[in-house]
Coordinates of C-alpha atoms and ligand atoms in Angstrom, one line a residue:
X76 CA 0.9 -23.6 -17.3
X77 CA 4.0 -22.6 -19.2
X78 CA 7.1 -24.1 -17.7
X79 CA 10.2 -21.9 -17.5
X80 CA 12.5 -24.8 -17.0
X81 CA 15.4 -24.5 -19.4
X82 CA 13.9 -21.3 -21.0
X83 CA 16.4 -18.6 -21.6
X84 CA 15.5 -15.5 -19.5
X85 CA 17.3 -12.2 -20.1
X86 CA 16.8 -9.8 -17.2
X87 CA 18.1 -6.2 -17.4
X88 CA 19.0 -4.4 -14.2
X89 CA 19.7 -7.7 -12.4
X90 CA 22.3 -6.4 -10.0
X91 CA 19.8 -5.1 -7.5
X92 CA 16.2 -4.9 -6.4
X93 CA 13.4 -6.2 -8.6
X94 CA 15.7 -7.6 -11.3
X95 CA 17.7 -9.6 -8.7
X96 CA 14.5 -11.0 -7.2
X97 CA 13.3 -12.0 -10.7
X98 CA 16.6 -13.8 -11.2
X99 CA 16.1 -15.8 -8.0
X100 CA 12.5 -16.8 -8.8
X101 CA 13.4 -17.9 -12.4
X102 CA 16.5 -19.7 -11.2
X103 CA 14.5 -21.7 -8.7
X104 CA 12.2 -22.7 -11.6
X105 CA 15.1 -24.0 -13.7
X106 CA 15.4 -21.0 -16.1
X107 CA 18.7 -20.3 -17.8
X108 CA 19.6 -16.8 -16.8
X109 CA 21.2 -14.0 -18.7
X110 CA 21.7 -11.2 -16.2
X111 CA 22.6 -7.8 -17.4
X112 CA 23.6 -4.6 -15.6
X113 CA 26.4 -1.9 -15.6
X114 CA 28.0 -2.9 -12.3
X115 CA 29.8 -6.0 -13.1
X116 CA 31.1 -6.6 -9.5
X117 CA 27.5 -6.4 -8.2
X118 CA 26.4 -8.9 -10.8
X119 CA 29.2 -11.3 -9.9
X120 CA 28.6 -11.0 -6.2
X121 CA 24.9 -11.6 -6.7
X122 CA 25.5 -14.5 -9.1
X123 CA 27.6 -16.3 -6.5
X124 CA 24.6 -16.3 -4.2
X125 CA 22.5 -18.1 -6.8
X126 CA 25.0 -21.0 -6.9
X127 CA 24.1 -22.0 -10.4
X128 CA 26.2 -24.2 -12.8
X129 CA 27.8 -22.3 -15.8
X130 CA 25.2 -23.7 -18.2
X131 CA 22.4 -21.9 -16.2
X132 CA 23.9 -18.4 -15.9
X133 CA 25.5 -15.9 -18.2
X134 CA 26.5 -12.4 -17.1
X135 CA 26.5 -9.4 -19.3
X136 CA 28.0 -6.1 -18.3
X137 CA 25.7 -3.8 -20.2
X138 CA 24.6 -0.2 -20.2
X139 CA 21.1 -0.4 -21.8
X140 CA 21.4 3.3 -22.9
X141 CA 24.2 2.5 -25.3
X142 CA 22.6 1.2 -28.5
X143 CA 25.8 0.0 -30.1
X144 CA 26.6 -2.0 -26.9
X145 CA 23.1 -3.5 -26.8
X146 CA 23.3 -4.5 -30.4
X147 CA 26.7 -6.1 -30.0
X148 CA 25.8 -7.8 -26.7
X149 CA 22.8 -9.5 -28.2
X150 CA 24.3 -10.3 -31.6
X151 CA 27.5 -11.7 -29.9
X152 CA 25.8 -14.0 -27.4
X153 CA 27.3 -17.5 -27.6
X154 CA 25.0 -19.8 -29.6
X155 CA 23.9 -21.7 -26.5
X156 CA 22.6 -18.4 -25.1
X157 CA 21.3 -16.7 -28.2
X158 CA 17.7 -18.0 -28.3
X159 CA 16.1 -15.7 -25.7
X160 CA 12.6 -16.9 -24.6
X161 CA 11.7 -14.3 -22.0
X162 CA 13.0 -10.7 -21.9
X163 CA 12.4 -8.8 -18.7
X164 CA 13.0 -5.1 -19.3
X165 CA 13.5 -4.1 -15.8
X166 CA 16.6 -1.7 -15.9
X167 CA 15.3 1.7 -14.9
X168 CA 15.7 4.6 -12.5
X169 CA 14.4 7.9 -11.3
X170 CA 16.5 10.9 -10.7
X171 CA 15.4 13.8 -8.6
X172 CA 12.0 15.0 -7.5
X173 CA 12.3 18.6 -8.7
X174 CA 9.6 20.8 -10.1
X175 CA 9.7 20.4 -13.9
X176 CA 10.6 24.1 -14.5
X177 CA 13.6 23.6 -12.1
X178 CA 14.6 20.2 -13.4
X179 CA 18.1 19.0 -14.0
X180 CA 18.9 18.3 -17.6
X181 CA 21.3 15.5 -16.8
X182 CA 18.6 13.8 -14.6
X183 CA 16.1 14.0 -17.5
X184 CA 18.5 12.5 -20.0
X185 CA 19.4 9.6 -17.7
X186 CA 15.7 8.7 -17.1
X187 CA 14.7 9.0 -20.8
X188 CA 17.8 7.2 -22.0
X189 CA 17.4 4.3 -19.6
X190 CA 13.7 3.9 -19.0
X191 CA 12.5 4.5 -22.6
X192 CA 15.4 4.2 -25.0
X193 CA 17.1 1.4 -23.2
X194 CA 13.9 -0.6 -23.1
X195 CA 13.4 0.1 -26.8
X196 CA 16.9 -1.0 -27.8
X197 CA 16.6 -4.4 -26.0
X198 CA 13.2 -4.9 -27.4
X199 CA 14.3 -4.1 -31.0
X200 CA 17.3 -6.4 -30.9
X201 CA 15.7 -9.3 -29.0
X202 CA 12.2 -9.6 -30.4
X203 CA 12.9 -10.3 -34.1
X204 CA 14.3 -13.7 -33.1
X205 CA 11.3 -14.4 -31.0
X206 CA 9.0 -13.7 -34.0
X207 CA 11.1 -15.9 -36.2
X208 CA 11.0 -18.8 -33.7
X209 CA 7.3 -18.3 -32.9
X210 CA 7.8 -18.1 -29.2
X211 CA 8.7 -15.6 -26.6
X212 CA 7.5 -13.2 -23.9
X213 CA 8.5 -9.6 -23.2
X214 CA 7.8 -8.4 -19.6
X215 CA 8.2 -4.7 -19.0
X216 CA 8.5 -3.3 -15.6
X217 CA 6.4 -0.1 -15.7
X218 CA 5.1 1.7 -12.6
X219 CA 2.1 3.2 -10.9
X220 CA 3.9 6.4 -12.1
X221 CA 2.9 5.5 -15.7
X222 CA -0.8 5.6 -14.7
X223 CA -0.8 8.6 -12.3
X224 CA 1.5 11.6 -12.2
X225 CA 2.5 13.0 -8.8
X226 CA 4.2 16.4 -7.9
X227 CA 7.9 16.3 -8.8
X228 CA 7.4 13.0 -10.7
X229 CA 7.0 14.8 -14.1
X230 CA 9.7 13.3 -16.3
X231 CA 10.0 9.9 -14.4
X232 CA 6.2 9.6 -14.7
X233 CA 6.5 10.5 -18.4
X234 CA 9.0 7.7 -19.0
X235 CA 6.7 5.2 -17.3
X236 CA 3.7 6.4 -19.2
X237 CA 5.8 5.8 -22.3
X238 CA 6.6 2.2 -21.1
X239 CA 2.8 1.7 -20.8
X240 CA 2.2 3.0 -24.4
X241 CA 5.2 1.0 -25.7
X242 CA 3.9 -2.3 -24.1
X243 CA 0.5 -1.7 -25.6
X244 CA 2.0 -0.9 -29.0
X245 CA 4.2 -3.9 -29.0
X246 CA 1.3 -6.2 -28.2
X247 CA -0.6 -4.8 -31.1
X248 CA 2.4 -5.2 -33.5
X249 CA 2.8 -8.8 -32.4
X250 CA -0.8 -9.7 -33.0
X251 CA -0.8 -12.8 -35.2
X252 CA 2.3 -14.2 -33.5
X253 CA 2.4 -16.3 -30.3
X254 CA 4.8 -13.8 -28.7
X255 CA 3.4 -12.3 -25.5
X256 CA 3.7 -8.9 -23.9
X257 CA 3.1 -8.0 -20.2
X258 CA 3.6 -4.9 -18.2
X259 CA 4.1 -5.3 -14.4
X260 CA 3.4 -1.9 -12.8
X261 CA 4.2 -1.6 -9.0
X262 CA 3.6 1.1 -6.5
X263 CA 6.1 1.5 -3.7
X264 CA 8.8 -1.1 -3.6
X265 CA 11.8 -0.9 -1.1
X266 CA 14.9 -1.3 -3.2
X267 CA 17.9 1.0 -4.1
X268 CA 15.4 3.0 -6.2
X269 CA 15.0 6.0 -3.8
X270 CA 18.8 6.1 -3.0
X271 CA 19.3 6.4 -6.8
X272 CA 16.6 9.0 -7.1
X273 CA 18.1 11.2 -4.4
X274 CA 21.7 10.7 -5.7
X275 CA 22.9 8.6 -2.7
X276 CA 21.1 10.6 0.1
X277 CA 20.3 7.5 2.2
X278 CA 18.5 9.5 4.9
X279 CA 16.1 11.0 2.4
X280 CA 15.6 7.7 0.8
X281 CA 14.7 5.9 4.0
X282 CA 12.0 8.5 4.7
X283 CA 10.1 7.4 1.6
X284 CA 9.3 4.1 3.4
X285 CA 8.9 5.5 6.9
X286 CA 5.8 4.1 8.7
X287 CA 4.7 2.0 5.7
X288 CA 5.1 -1.6 4.8
X289 CA 6.2 -1.3 1.2
X290 CA 6.2 -4.1 -1.4
X291 CA 9.4 -6.2 -1.5
X292 CA 11.2 -6.9 -4.7
X293 CA 10.2 -10.5 -4.2
X294 CA 6.5 -9.5 -4.2
X295 CA 7.0 -8.0 -7.7
X296 CA 9.1 -11.0 -8.9
X297 CA 6.2 -13.3 -7.9
X298 CA 3.9 -11.3 -10.2
X299 CA 6.4 -11.4 -13.1
X300 CA 6.7 -15.1 -12.7
X301 CA 2.9 -15.5 -12.6
X302 CA 2.7 -13.6 -16.0
X303 CA 5.4 -15.9 -17.5
X304 CA 3.9 -19.1 -16.4
X305 CA 0.3 -18.7 -17.7
X306 CA -0.8 -21.2 -20.4
X307 CA 0.6 -20.2 -23.8
X308 CA -2.8 -18.8 -25.0
X309 CA -3.1 -16.4 -22.1
X310 CA -1.6 -12.9 -22.2
X311 CA -1.5 -10.9 -18.9
X312 CA -1.4 -7.4 -20.4
X313 CA -1.0 -5.3 -17.3
X314 CA -0.8 -5.8 -13.6
X315 CA -0.9 -2.9 -11.1
X316 CA 0.2 -3.9 -7.6
X317 CA 0.6 -1.8 -4.5
X318 CA 1.3 -2.3 -0.8
X319 CA -1.9 -2.4 1.2
X320 CA -0.7 0.9 2.8
X321 CA -0.9 2.6 -0.6
X322 CA -4.1 3.6 -2.5
X323 CA -2.6 5.8 -5.2
X324 CA 0.7 7.4 -6.2
X325 CA 0.2 10.1 -3.6
X326 CA -2.1 8.4 -1.0
X327 CA -0.1 6.5 1.5
X328 CA -1.1 5.3 5.0
X329 CA 1.9 6.2 7.3
X330 CA 1.8 4.9 10.9
X331 CA 4.3 7.5 12.3
Ligands
LIG73 P1 17.2 -0.6 -8.1 O1 17.9 0.7 -8.1 O2 17.3 -1.5 -6.9 O3 17.6 -1.4 -9.4 C1 17.7 -0.9 -10.7 C2 18.5 -1.8 -11.6 O4 18.6 -1.2 -12.9 C3 19.9 -2.0 -11.1 O5 20.2 -3.4 -11.2 C4 20.8 -1.1 -12.0 O6 22.0 -1.8 -12.2 C5 19.9 -1.2 -13.3 N1 20.2 -0.2 -14.3 C6 20.0 1.2 -14.1 N2 20.4 1.8 -15.2 C7 20.9 0.9 -16.0 C8 21.5 1.0 -17.3 N3 21.7 2.1 -18.0 N4 21.9 -0.2 -17.9 C9 21.7 -1.4 -17.3 N5 21.2 -1.5 -16.1 C10 20.8 -0.4 -15.5 O7 15.6 -0.3 -8.4 P2 14.4 -1.2 -8.6 O8 14.7 -2.6 -8.5 O9 13.3 -0.6 -7.7 O10 14.0 -0.8 -10.1 C11 13.8 -1.7 -11.1 C12 12.7 -1.2 -12.0 O11 11.4 -1.1 -11.3 C13 12.9 0.2 -12.6 O12 12.5 0.2 -14.0 C14 12.0 1.1 -11.8 O13 11.6 2.2 -12.5 C15 10.8 0.1 -11.5 N6 9.9 0.4 -10.4 C16 10.4 0.6 -9.2 C17 9.6 0.9 -8.1 C18 10.1 1.1 -6.7 O14 9.3 1.7 -5.9 N7 11.3 0.6 -6.3 C19 8.1 0.9 -8.3 C20 7.7 0.8 -9.7 C21 8.6 0.5 -10.7 P3 23.4 -1.1 -12.5 O15 23.4 0.2 -11.7 O16 24.4 -2.1 -12.0 O17 23.5 -0.8 -13.9
LIG74 C1 8.4 3.9 -8.6 C2 7.1 4.2 -7.8 O1 5.7 6.1 -7.0 O2 8.1 6.3 -6.6 O3 8.0 3.8 -10.0 O4 7.1 6.6 -8.8 S1 7.0 5.9 -7.6

């Protein structure tokens, strides 16, 4: 078992959903949390609920799409916070469910910039110090959408397929070091994800989960924590988890 007590855990997208649940589970285990997101007020509100002393929590207002900001945020971390042990690349979003040939360019840019480029920037700026210190773990939040494409999913599915390939590539490039790489790939999880996908249309977002018992963000955080706490010689490469009511990206049992 690897203990996360006093390990420094950087979680992107910690202001909501899966990222916030990961923060809770790592806080309970004594991790030192660096929580990053764009919405500072949400991070601060959430941080209060964790009730942690200052030496256990550090907040970063950060847009992962902005490479210069990511570089500066990581290189200007106070020395106490600079040795990141676990990087959870969770920040991500979907935008729209349009047919590809009718897709919105702005939606595409946002998904590609956040889910692929943002994840790459964090990885590029955090991992060298892990390699130097001979310790570390990168846990990427992928998706069932990276394994199976569904109608209207096109670009979002493409970004999550990229996350799958990037996780595999990073593991290969880290071979010979003790640094671990995992990809946690959920099916349907009820968070703000669908509200963001449908640009704030809450009624449409609610329908996604109608008649189904979806995963909770805590269910996903449990799996992330499991990956992080295996003995140091064990690498969990990839976990796909779905609600019992789901069998594939498109096959859902709705009790309506
Ligand atoms: P939420 O919308 O609840 O949370 C997304 C988080 O990402 C928020 O904290 C948001 O914070 C942050 N975020 C988005 N863009 C940026 C950015 N540019 N810079 C920094 N932070 C950003 O959704 P989930 O918790 O569901 O999503 C988390 C991850 O899980 C995503 O990668 C998603 O693709 C993946 N996923 C979700 C599934 C689901 O069904 N919900 C299933 C499979 C995977 P803020 O807006 O404050 O910046
Ligand atoms: C989120 C799950 O199926 O909505 O990645 O794409 S899905």
